[in-house]
C-alpha cells in the first residue's frame, strides 16, 4: 500500500463524512425532529413506569434507551440502506469506479453519521433526563468513554456489513429496515434490563452490539445498574471488543462478495440509469 | 356516473396500494413481516410491565395498557400511511404528476391507497390482540363486548384519523422530509397525551387538560369501553378513584364528541388540503423531488 493510496482513502473518508457533518446544519428543522421525536416514546414509557410505581432507575433506562435509539436508526436508515439509495440516485457506480477502497466510503458514512447522531442522542438524553428527573451516578468517566467507543465501533461495523448486504436489495431494503426497528428495541432491551429476557435470549441478542453496550452503560451511569446487569462490565467490554473485530472483517468480506455478485448479475445499476 | 367512477378509482388505487405494500416479497414473508413487527412492539411494553410486577398479567391495568397499545397502531400507521402516499408518489416513484393530471378524483385515490393501509394494520391489530388474549390473559370476553359501541367508535375514530391524515398529506405537498417528522410528531403527541398506554390522570395537570381536547383520548376510551367493559369497571373499582379521568363521561357524550371531531376535522382538512394544493401548484411543487 503506497502512502498516496492511504491519503486518497483518508480523503475519501473525509469526503463521504462531510455531507453528513454539514447536512444537519443545512436543514436544522430535521435535526430538531430527530432530537424531539424519541422524546415522545421516552415520555410514554416513562409514564407507564411511573403509573406502575417502578424504581427510579427504570425511568432512567427508558431515557438512556430512547436516546440510544438514534444510533440504531442511523445504522438502519443511514448505513444499511445507504448503498441501496446511492444505487437509486445513480452514485453507486461512481463509488465503485473511484480508485479507493470501498471500505473508505463506508467508514466515511460511519464517521459522519456517528458524529451527527452523537449530538442528537446527547440532546435527547439531556432533555429526557431533565424532564423526568433522572439521577446519574458516573462511577468511572474513563470506562464510560471506553464502553461508548467500543460499542460504536462494533455497531457501525455491523452497519457497514449491513450496507454491503443491502447492496443488491430493491424495495425490500425499506421493509427490512422497518422490520428491524421494534424487534431490535425489544431484543436489545432498549427500555428494560435485557437480563429479564432470560440468559439465552439475552445472549442471542448480544450479537447486536447495542445490547451489551446499553447494559454496560447502565452499569456505569446508574446507581442500581449493576443489579440489573446481564454480564459483568469487564466481560461486556471484552465481548464488544471482539464484536468490533468480527464486524470489521465481515463487512470487508461481505462488501467484496456482494459487489462481485452485483457485477455478475447486473444489479449494481437500475434499468433506466 | 360520478359515483361509479369514484368507486372504480377507490378500488384501483386500493389495488395499487396493495401491490406497493406487499409484492416486494412472497406472501409468507409478508405475513411474517406483518405479524413480527406489531408483536415485537407490544412485547416491549409487556416486558416493561413484567419487570415491575414480576409477571402478573391477569390484571385490569395490563389489559388496559395492552389494548390501548394495540389500537394505537391504527393512529400511527394510518396517519403515516395517508401522508406517505403523497411523499412516496412524488419523491420515490415520481408518479404524482401523472396521478394528479389523470381524470379522476384525487381524494378518492388517496382514500383508496389508505384503505389498504387500514386493512394491513387491522390484521396486525387483530393478531396482537389475539396473542394477548391467548398468551397473556388479556381480559377480552367475546360475550361481553359491546359490539355497537365498538363498531361505531372504530368507524368514527378511523374516519377522524384518515381525515387528519389528509390535511397532513396536503402539508406534505409543500415539505420535503418534514412530512415524516410532522406525522411521527403528531402521532407521538397522541401516544403521550391520549391515554394510550397509561391513564391521563398520571400526567401533569396542564398536559391532562390538553388531552381532554384530543379526539384520540375519547376514541381510546370508547374502544376500551366497547371491547373490555369489565376491565374498565374493575380498573375503577380497584383504584378507588377516577383513574381514567373519564368515568363521569357517558358513552353517548364520547360518541357525540367523536362525531363532532370528524365533522370539524373534515372541514379543516379539506381546507388545508386545498390551500396546500393551490400553493404547491403555484410554486411548482407537484413534481418536486428532493432526493428523499
PDB file of N, CA and C in Angstrom, chain B residues 212 218 221 225 242 244-255 257:
ATOM      1  N   UNK B 212     -57.720  16.283  27.152  1.00  0.00           N
ATOM      2  CA  UNK B 212     -59.187  16.276  27.116  1.00  0.00           C
ATOM      3  C   UNK B 212     -59.759  16.939  25.860  1.00  0.00           C
ATOM      4  N   UNK B 218     -60.704  10.305  23.506  1.00  0.00           N
ATOM      5  CA  UNK B 218     -62.089   9.806  23.586  1.00  0.00           C
ATOM      6  C   UNK B 218     -62.244   8.510  22.777  1.00  0.00           C
ATOM      7  N   UNK B 221     -60.917   5.684  24.872  1.00  0.00           N
ATOM      8  CA  UNK B 221     -61.870   5.371  25.950  1.00  0.00           C
ATOM      9  C   UNK B 221     -63.069   4.585  25.380  1.00  0.00           C
ATOM     10  N   UNK B 225     -64.160   0.809  26.280  1.00  0.00           N
ATOM     11  CA  UNK B 225     -65.489   0.532  26.859  1.00  0.00           C
ATOM     12  C   UNK B 225     -66.238  -0.501  26.030  1.00  0.00           C
ATOM     13  N   UNK B 242     -61.201   8.010  40.203  1.00  0.00           N
ATOM     14  CA  UNK B 242     -61.472   8.066  38.764  1.00  0.00           C
ATOM     15  C   UNK B 242     -60.146   7.990  38.010  1.00  0.00           C
ATOM     16  N   UNK B 244     -59.116   6.773  35.137  1.00  0.00           N
ATOM     17  CA  UNK B 244     -59.017   7.150  33.719  1.00  0.00           C
ATOM     18  C   UNK B 244     -59.404   8.612  33.498  1.00  0.00           C
ATOM     19  N   UNK B 245     -59.996   9.209  34.502  1.00  0.00           N
ATOM     20  CA  UNK B 245     -60.431  10.605  34.373  1.00  0.00           C
ATOM     21  C   UNK B 245     -61.635  10.764  33.477  1.00  0.00           C
ATOM     22  N   UNK B 246     -62.279   9.659  33.128  1.00  0.00           N
ATOM     23  CA  UNK B 246     -63.384   9.706  32.159  1.00  0.00           C
ATOM     24  C   UNK B 246     -64.633   8.989  32.688  1.00  0.00           C
ATOM     25  N   UNK B 247     -64.601   8.564  33.925  1.00  0.00           N
ATOM     26  CA  UNK B 247     -65.720   7.766  34.445  1.00  0.00           C
ATOM     27  C   UNK B 247     -67.056   8.507  34.364  1.00  0.00           C
ATOM     28  N   UNK B 248     -66.981   9.828  34.513  1.00  0.00           N
ATOM     29  CA  UNK B 248     -68.230  10.595  34.517  1.00  0.00           C
ATOM     30  C   UNK B 248     -68.737  10.937  33.114  1.00  0.00           C
ATOM     31  N   UNK B 249     -67.953  10.601  32.114  1.00  0.00           N
ATOM     32  CA  UNK B 249     -68.370  10.930  30.739  1.00  0.00           C
ATOM     33  C   UNK B 249     -69.147   9.731  30.174  1.00  0.00           C
ATOM     34  N   UNK B 250     -70.365   9.983  29.719  1.00  0.00           N
ATOM     35  CA  UNK B 250     -71.200   8.868  29.224  1.00  0.00           C
ATOM     36  C   UNK B 250     -70.749   8.418  27.831  1.00  0.00           C
ATOM     37  N   UNK B 251     -71.173   7.210  27.472  1.00  0.00           N
ATOM     38  CA  UNK B 251     -70.855   6.676  26.139  1.00  0.00           C
ATOM     39  C   UNK B 251     -71.379   7.613  25.050  1.00  0.00           C
ATOM     40  N   UNK B 252     -72.588   8.124  25.281  1.00  0.00           N
ATOM     41  CA  UNK B 252     -73.222   8.990  24.289  1.00  0.00           C
ATOM     42  C   UNK B 252     -72.401  10.264  24.079  1.00  0.00           C
ATOM     43  N   UNK B 253     -71.921  10.837  25.184  1.00  0.00           N
ATOM     44  CA  UNK B 253     -71.119  12.068  25.084  1.00  0.00           C
ATOM     45  C   UNK B 253     -69.847  11.791  24.290  1.00  0.00           C
ATOM     46  N   UNK B 254     -69.231  10.656  24.564  1.00  0.00           N
ATOM     47  CA  UNK B 254     -67.988  10.317  23.854  1.00  0.00           C
ATOM     48  C   UNK B 254     -68.248  10.176  22.361  1.00  0.00           C
ATOM     49  N   UNK B 255     -69.327   9.471  22.022  1.00  0.00           N
ATOM     50  CA  UNK B 255     -69.618   9.279  20.604  1.00  0.00           C
ATOM     51  C   UNK B 255     -69.969  10.603  19.923  1.00  0.00           C
ATOM     52  N   UNK B 257     -68.833  13.488  20.811  1.00  0.00           N
ATOM     53  CA  UNK B 257     -67.580  14.217  20.672  1.00  0.00           C
ATOM     54  C   UNK B 257     -66.803  13.714  19.443  1.00  0.00           C
TER      55      UNK B 257
END
